[in-house]
Structure formats: structure tokens, C-alpha cells
mmCIF file of C-alpha atoms in Angstrom:
data_model
loop_
_atom_site.group_PDB
_atom_site.id
_atom_site.type_symbol
_atom_site.label_atom_id
_atom_site.label_comp_id
_atom_site.label_asym_id
_atom_site.label_seq_id
_atom_site.Cartn_x
_atom_site.Cartn_y
_atom_site.Cartn_z
ATOM 1 C CA MET A 1 0.047 0.195 -0.100
ATOM 2 C CA ALA A 2 1.356 3.503 -0.455
ATOM 3 C CA ALA A 3 1.822 5.794 1.656
ATOM 4 C CA ASN A 4 -0.922 8.035 0.385
ATOM 5 C CA ASP A 5 -3.541 4.930 0.362
ATOM 6 C CA ALA A 6 -5.979 4.899 3.007
ATOM 7 C CA PHE A 7 -7.982 1.655 3.974
ATOM 8 C CA THR A 8 -10.709 1.451 1.959
ATOM 9 C CA ALA A 9 -13.158 -0.538 3.741
ATOM 10 C CA GLY A 10 -16.691 0.570 4.018
ATOM 11 C CA VAL A 11 -15.972 3.012 1.703
ATOM 12 C CA ARG A 12 -18.583 3.987 -1.204
ATOM 13 C CA PRO A 13 -17.607 4.681 -4.674
ATOM 14 C CA GLY A 14 -16.618 7.873 -5.217
ATOM 15 C CA GLY A 15 -15.632 8.077 -1.440
ATOM 16 C CA LEU A 16 -12.386 9.128 -0.376
ATOM 17 C CA THR A 17 -9.593 6.543 -0.764
ATOM 18 C CA SER A 18 -6.263 9.071 0.207
ATOM 19 C CA SER A 19 -5.304 10.025 3.252
ATOM 20 C CA THR A 20 -4.523 13.185 1.903
ATOM 21 C CA GLU A 21 -7.798 13.665 0.555
ATOM 22 C CA ILE A 22 -9.625 12.713 3.863
ATOM 23 C CA ARG A 23 -7.577 15.296 5.835
ATOM 24 C CA LEU A 24 -8.340 17.752 3.298
ATOM 25 C CA LEU A 25 -12.126 16.973 3.810
ATOM 26 C CA LEU A 26 -11.180 17.174 7.473
ATOM 27 C CA CYS A 27 -9.877 20.448 7.287
ATOM 28 C CA TYR A 28 -12.496 21.475 5.264
ATOM 29 C CA LEU A 29 -15.652 20.401 7.127
ATOM 30 C CA VAL A 30 -14.222 21.476 10.792
ATOM 31 C CA LYS A 31 -13.581 24.604 9.411
ATOM 32 C CA ASN A 32 -17.365 24.840 7.414
ATOM 33 C CA ALA A 33 -18.921 23.161 10.488
ATOM 34 C CA GLY A 34 -17.362 24.238 13.333
ATOM 35 C CA PRO A 35 -16.482 23.594 16.257
ATOM 36 C CA ILE A 36 -17.468 19.824 16.522
ATOM 37 C CA ALA A 37 -16.994 16.725 18.221
ATOM 38 C CA ARG A 38 -15.315 14.209 16.965
ATOM 39 C CA GLN A 39 -18.155 11.539 17.310
ATOM 40 C CA GLU A 40 -20.087 14.290 14.976
ATOM 41 C CA ILE A 41 -17.868 13.887 12.555
ATOM 42 C CA GLU A 42 -17.469 9.890 13.078
ATOM 43 C CA ASN A 43 -21.214 9.860 12.669
ATOM 44 C CA ALA A 44 -21.764 11.730 9.185
ATOM 45 C CA LEU A 45 -18.401 10.379 7.581
ATOM 46 C CA MET A 46 -19.387 6.600 8.442
ATOM 47 C CA GLU A 47 -23.291 7.198 7.392
ATOM 48 C CA GLU A 48 -22.222 8.405 3.958
ATOM 49 C CA ALA A 49 -19.459 5.740 3.354
ATOM 50 C CA LEU A 50 -17.293 8.507 2.699
ATOM 51 C CA VAL A 51 -14.275 7.441 4.242
ATOM 52 C CA ASN A 52 -13.353 4.613 6.206
ATOM 53 C CA TYR A 53 -13.940 4.668 10.176
ATOM 54 C CA PHE A 54 -9.979 3.988 11.401
ATOM 55 C CA GLU A 55 -8.536 6.686 8.749
ATOM 56 C CA ILE A 56 -11.033 8.942 9.933
ATOM 57 C CA GLY A 57 -9.250 8.999 13.647
ATOM 58 C CA SER A 58 -5.817 8.510 12.348
ATOM 59 C CA CYS A 59 -6.365 11.697 10.086
ATOM 60 C CA LEU A 60 -7.573 13.726 13.037
ATOM 61 C CA ASP A 61 -4.817 13.149 14.821
ATOM 62 C CA ASP A 62 -2.710 14.300 11.911
ATOM 63 C CA ILE A 63 -4.198 17.521 11.441
ATOM 64 C CA THR A 64 -4.250 18.192 14.813
ATOM 65 C CA ARG A 65 -0.464 17.260 15.257
ATOM 66 C CA GLN A 66 0.018 19.502 12.068
ATOM 67 C CA GLN A 67 -1.863 22.620 14.306
ATOM 68 C CA LEU A 68 -4.335 22.528 10.954
ATOM 69 C CA VAL A 69 -7.318 22.229 14.523
ATOM 70 C CA THR A 70 -7.115 22.165 17.803
ATOM 71 C CA LEU A 71 -8.933 20.084 20.174
ATOM 72 C CA THR A 72 -10.418 21.961 22.985
ATOM 73 C CA LYS A 73 -12.977 20.249 25.166
ATOM 74 C CA GLY A 74 -13.693 17.924 22.972
ATOM 75 C CA SER A 75 -14.557 19.648 20.358
ATOM 76 C CA TYR A 76 -12.220 20.604 16.875
ATOM 77 C CA THR A 77 -12.201 24.110 15.753
ATOM 78 C CA ILE A 78 -10.041 25.605 12.863
ATOM 79 C CA THR A 79 -6.552 27.079 12.718
ATOM 80 C CA GLU A 80 -5.581 30.195 10.801
ATOM 81 C CA LYS A 81 -3.112 27.410 9.210
ATOM 82 C CA GLY A 82 -5.557 24.976 8.660
ATOM 83 C CA ARG A 83 -8.387 27.575 7.239
ATOM 84 C CA LYS A 84 -5.960 28.671 4.258
ATOM 85 C CA VAL A 85 -5.473 24.985 3.498
ATOM 86 C CA ALA A 86 -9.465 24.283 3.627
ATOM 87 C CA GLN A 87 -9.958 27.458 1.380
ATOM 88 C CA GLU A 88 -6.803 26.370 -0.881
ATOM 89 C CA LEU A 89 -6.798 22.808 -1.143
ATOM 90 C CA ALA A 90 -10.472 21.816 -0.384
ATOM 91 C CA TYR A 91 -11.693 22.484 -3.785
ATOM 92 C CA ASP A 92 -9.516 19.802 -4.966
ATOM 93 C CA LEU A 93 -12.097 16.846 -3.313
ATOM 94 C CA PRO A 94 -15.214 15.997 -5.631
ATOM 95 C CA ARG A 95 -17.805 18.635 -4.854
ATOM 96 C CA SER A 96 -20.170 16.021 -4.339
ATOM 97 C CA VAL A 97 -17.947 14.289 -1.827
ATOM 98 C CA ARG A 98 -17.878 17.964 0.274
ATOM 99 C CA GLU A 99 -21.410 19.151 -0.056
ATOM 100 C CA ARG A 100 -22.579 14.935 1.120
ATOM 101 C CA ALA A 101 -20.046 15.411 3.961
ATOM 102 C CA VAL A 102 -21.121 18.694 5.133
ATOM 103 C CA ALA A 103 -25.162 17.842 5.027
ATOM 104 C CA ALA A 104 -24.443 14.982 7.050
ATOM 105 C CA VAL A 105 -21.948 16.938 9.661
ATOM 106 C CA LEU A 106 -25.242 19.255 9.859
ATOM 107 C CA ARG A 107 -27.530 16.455 10.604
ATOM 108 C CA CYS A 108 -25.322 14.735 13.364
ATOM 109 C CA GLN A 109 -24.951 18.210 14.981
ATOM 110 C CA THR A 110 -29.308 18.860 15.079
ATOM 111 C CA TRP A 111 -29.727 15.393 16.478
ATOM 112 C CA ALA A 112 -27.266 15.582 19.233
ATOM 113 C CA ARG A 113 -28.752 19.194 19.915
ATOM 114 C CA LYS A 114 -31.887 17.630 19.732
ATOM 115 C CA GLU A 115 -30.787 14.694 21.659
ATOM 116 C CA ALA A 116 -29.787 16.963 24.528
ATOM 117 C CA LYS A 117 -33.308 17.977 25.051
ATOM 118 C CA TYR A 118 -35.424 15.741 23.981
ATOM 119 C CA SER A 119 -34.450 11.996 25.329
ATOM 120 C CA ALA A 120 -36.030 8.553 24.908
ATOM 121 C CA SER A 121 -34.877 5.700 26.628
ATOM 122 C CA ILE A 122 -36.107 1.760 25.998
ATOM 123 C CA THR A 123 -36.744 -1.049 28.769
ATOM 124 C CA GLU A 124 -37.830 -4.602 26.805
ATOM 125 C CA LYS A 125 -39.749 -6.852 29.423
ATOM 126 C CA GLU A 126 -39.689 -10.281 29.320
ATOM 127 C CA ASP A 127 -42.214 -10.801 27.336
ATOM 128 C CA GLY A 128 -40.597 -9.124 24.661
ATOM 129 C CA HIS A 129 -43.228 -5.516 25.059
ATOM 130 C CA CYS A 130 -41.240 -2.175 25.580
ATOM 131 C CA THR A 131 -42.000 0.715 27.637
ATOM 132 C CA ILE A 132 -40.076 4.375 26.114
ATOM 133 C CA ARG A 133 -40.046 6.733 28.524
ATOM 134 C CA CYS A 134 -40.030 10.221 26.459
ATOM 135 C CA THR A 135 -38.602 13.244 27.713
ATOM 136 C CA VAL A 136 -37.926 16.887 27.423
ATOM 137 C CA LYS A 137 -35.656 18.761 29.231
ATOM 138 C CA GLY A 138 -35.217 22.390 29.793
ATOM 139 C CA LEU A 139 -33.941 25.098 31.810
ATOM 140 C CA ASP A 140 -31.962 22.975 33.862
ATOM 141 C CA SER A 141 -34.732 20.766 34.921
ATOM 142 C CA GLU A 142 -37.224 17.790 33.496
ATOM 143 C CA LEU A 143 -40.187 19.448 32.150
ATOM 144 C CA PHE A 144 -42.044 16.862 30.197
ATOM 145 C CA CYS A 145 -42.136 12.621 30.988
ATOM 146 C CA LEU A 146 -44.104 10.368 29.186
ATOM 147 C CA ASP A 147 -43.965 6.744 29.446
ATOM 148 C CA LEU A 148 -45.277 5.036 26.476
ATOM 149 C CA GLY A 149 -45.918 0.646 26.031
ATOM 150 C CA THR A 150 -45.155 -0.716 22.450
ATOM 151 C CA PRO A 151 -45.425 -4.323 21.415
ATOM 152 C CA ASP A 152 -41.802 -5.000 20.287
ATOM 153 C CA ARG A 153 -38.493 -3.043 20.430
ATOM 154 C CA LEU A 154 -38.839 -2.846 16.681
ATOM 155 C CA THR A 155 -41.376 -0.368 17.407
ATOM 156 C CA ALA A 156 -39.633 1.243 20.564
ATOM 157 C CA GLU A 157 -36.745 2.301 18.162
ATOM 158 C CA LEU A 158 -39.022 3.770 15.946
ATOM 159 C CA VAL A 159 -41.100 5.942 18.636
ATOM 160 C CA LYS A 160 -37.794 6.891 20.172
ATOM 161 C CA LYS A 161 -36.302 8.330 16.960
ATOM 162 C CA GLN A 162 -39.637 9.767 16.509
ATOM 163 C CA PHE A 163 -39.635 11.622 19.125
ATOM 164 C CA ILE A 164 -36.181 13.087 19.081
ATOM 165 C CA LEU A 165 -36.685 14.513 16.156
ATOM 166 C CA LYS A 166 -39.725 15.589 16.767
ATOM 167 C CA GLY A 167 -39.888 16.343 20.411
ATOM 168 C CA ASN A 168 -40.652 20.000 20.289
ATOM 169 C CA GLU A 169 -44.497 19.854 18.502
ATOM 170 C CA ILE A 170 -45.015 16.913 20.438
ATOM 171 C CA TYR A 171 -44.814 18.711 23.621
ATOM 172 C CA GLN A 172 -46.121 22.306 21.835
ATOM 173 C CA MET A 173 -49.437 20.171 20.668
ATOM 174 C CA LEU A 174 -49.827 18.725 24.276
ATOM 175 C CA ILE A 175 -49.588 22.627 26.018
ATOM 176 C CA ASN A 176 -51.727 23.727 23.507
ATOM 177 C CA LYS A 177 -53.896 21.369 24.343
ATOM 178 C CA LEU A 178 -53.719 21.501 27.921
ATOM 179 C CA THR A 179 -53.974 25.045 27.933
ATOM 180 C CA GLU A 180 -56.801 25.658 25.338
ATOM 181 C CA GLU A 181 -59.949 26.978 26.259
ATOM 182 C CA GLU A 182 -63.165 25.146 26.245
ATOM 183 C CA LYS A 183 -65.944 26.824 23.646
#
């Protein structure tokens, strides 16, 4: 394997197979979506199958060591040196890769913010039925909690995902119904 080749397991056709390209993409992502957590980068790039998982970590370490990004309190931020690299060289990467990567990162960041405010945990019973505890947090406390029963784990996972995605809408509808005046 050449020094510039990256592991390609799990990378879809059109994904990045060069360590140099991966480092450029990482600088571009941190510049455009930073500060950003390692987990958000990994989730986004793995979701789109743009880069091999092990290469993400290795290249993040490389660009940190090269002072293209800094890691502070678990988040990467771009340095001036990294900003110049991203501005001058990132456009050598395919546009479709850049766009898919940024869109995936933004989805992961949105999910992380929602998950911090709207959480759901699943408890599975011996008979296979599940209970989902849906919680809305705000103002440093629990604002709302609801336990729902489902017939199976698959349904419970779907309810959990939808509650995290739509917790705000659900909470608003409930508050509106509970506070509306009767006619």
C-alpha cells in the first residue's frame, strides 16, 4: 500500500481513498461546521460511507498534530493555518463529497442538539414488550415525561427516534391542548 493510500473498507464508490484527501475533507468540515465533536464527524462520514472509520481517527490525529485544527473540550476548531489549507486545497475534492459530508455533519449536529433536549430510553420486558420513557429537558430540569408501551423493540426504536426528532412539536401540541379554553 502506498504511503498516501487509505483503508477503503466500508467506503462507497466515489468516497475518499487517499489520506491526503481525507485530511483536506476534515479541515474543510471543521472550517465550515466547527466547532465539532469527533463523534459527530465519525457519525456523519460513516453514515455517508465517504471514509473508512479508522482513517477518520488517524487523519484527525494528523491534522491536530500538524496544527491545522485544535482540540479543546472535546471539539475541533480550525486554526488559521487549517483555514488556509481548507480554502486553497479543499476544492480539489469532488464537490459531491464536500456537499454530502457537510450535509451529513449538519444532520449529526442537529441530532445531537435535539437528543440533549429530547431523550427517550427503552426498557424491554421479558415478554418482548417495551416501555419508552420520553423526556423533554429545559431550564436545567425535566419539563415533561411520558411513558409509552409498545409491542416490540422495533416499534420502540421507531418511537424513540421520532420523539427525539419531533419532541418540540409533540410538547407544543400537548401544552396547547392542555391550555386551550373550552368553547
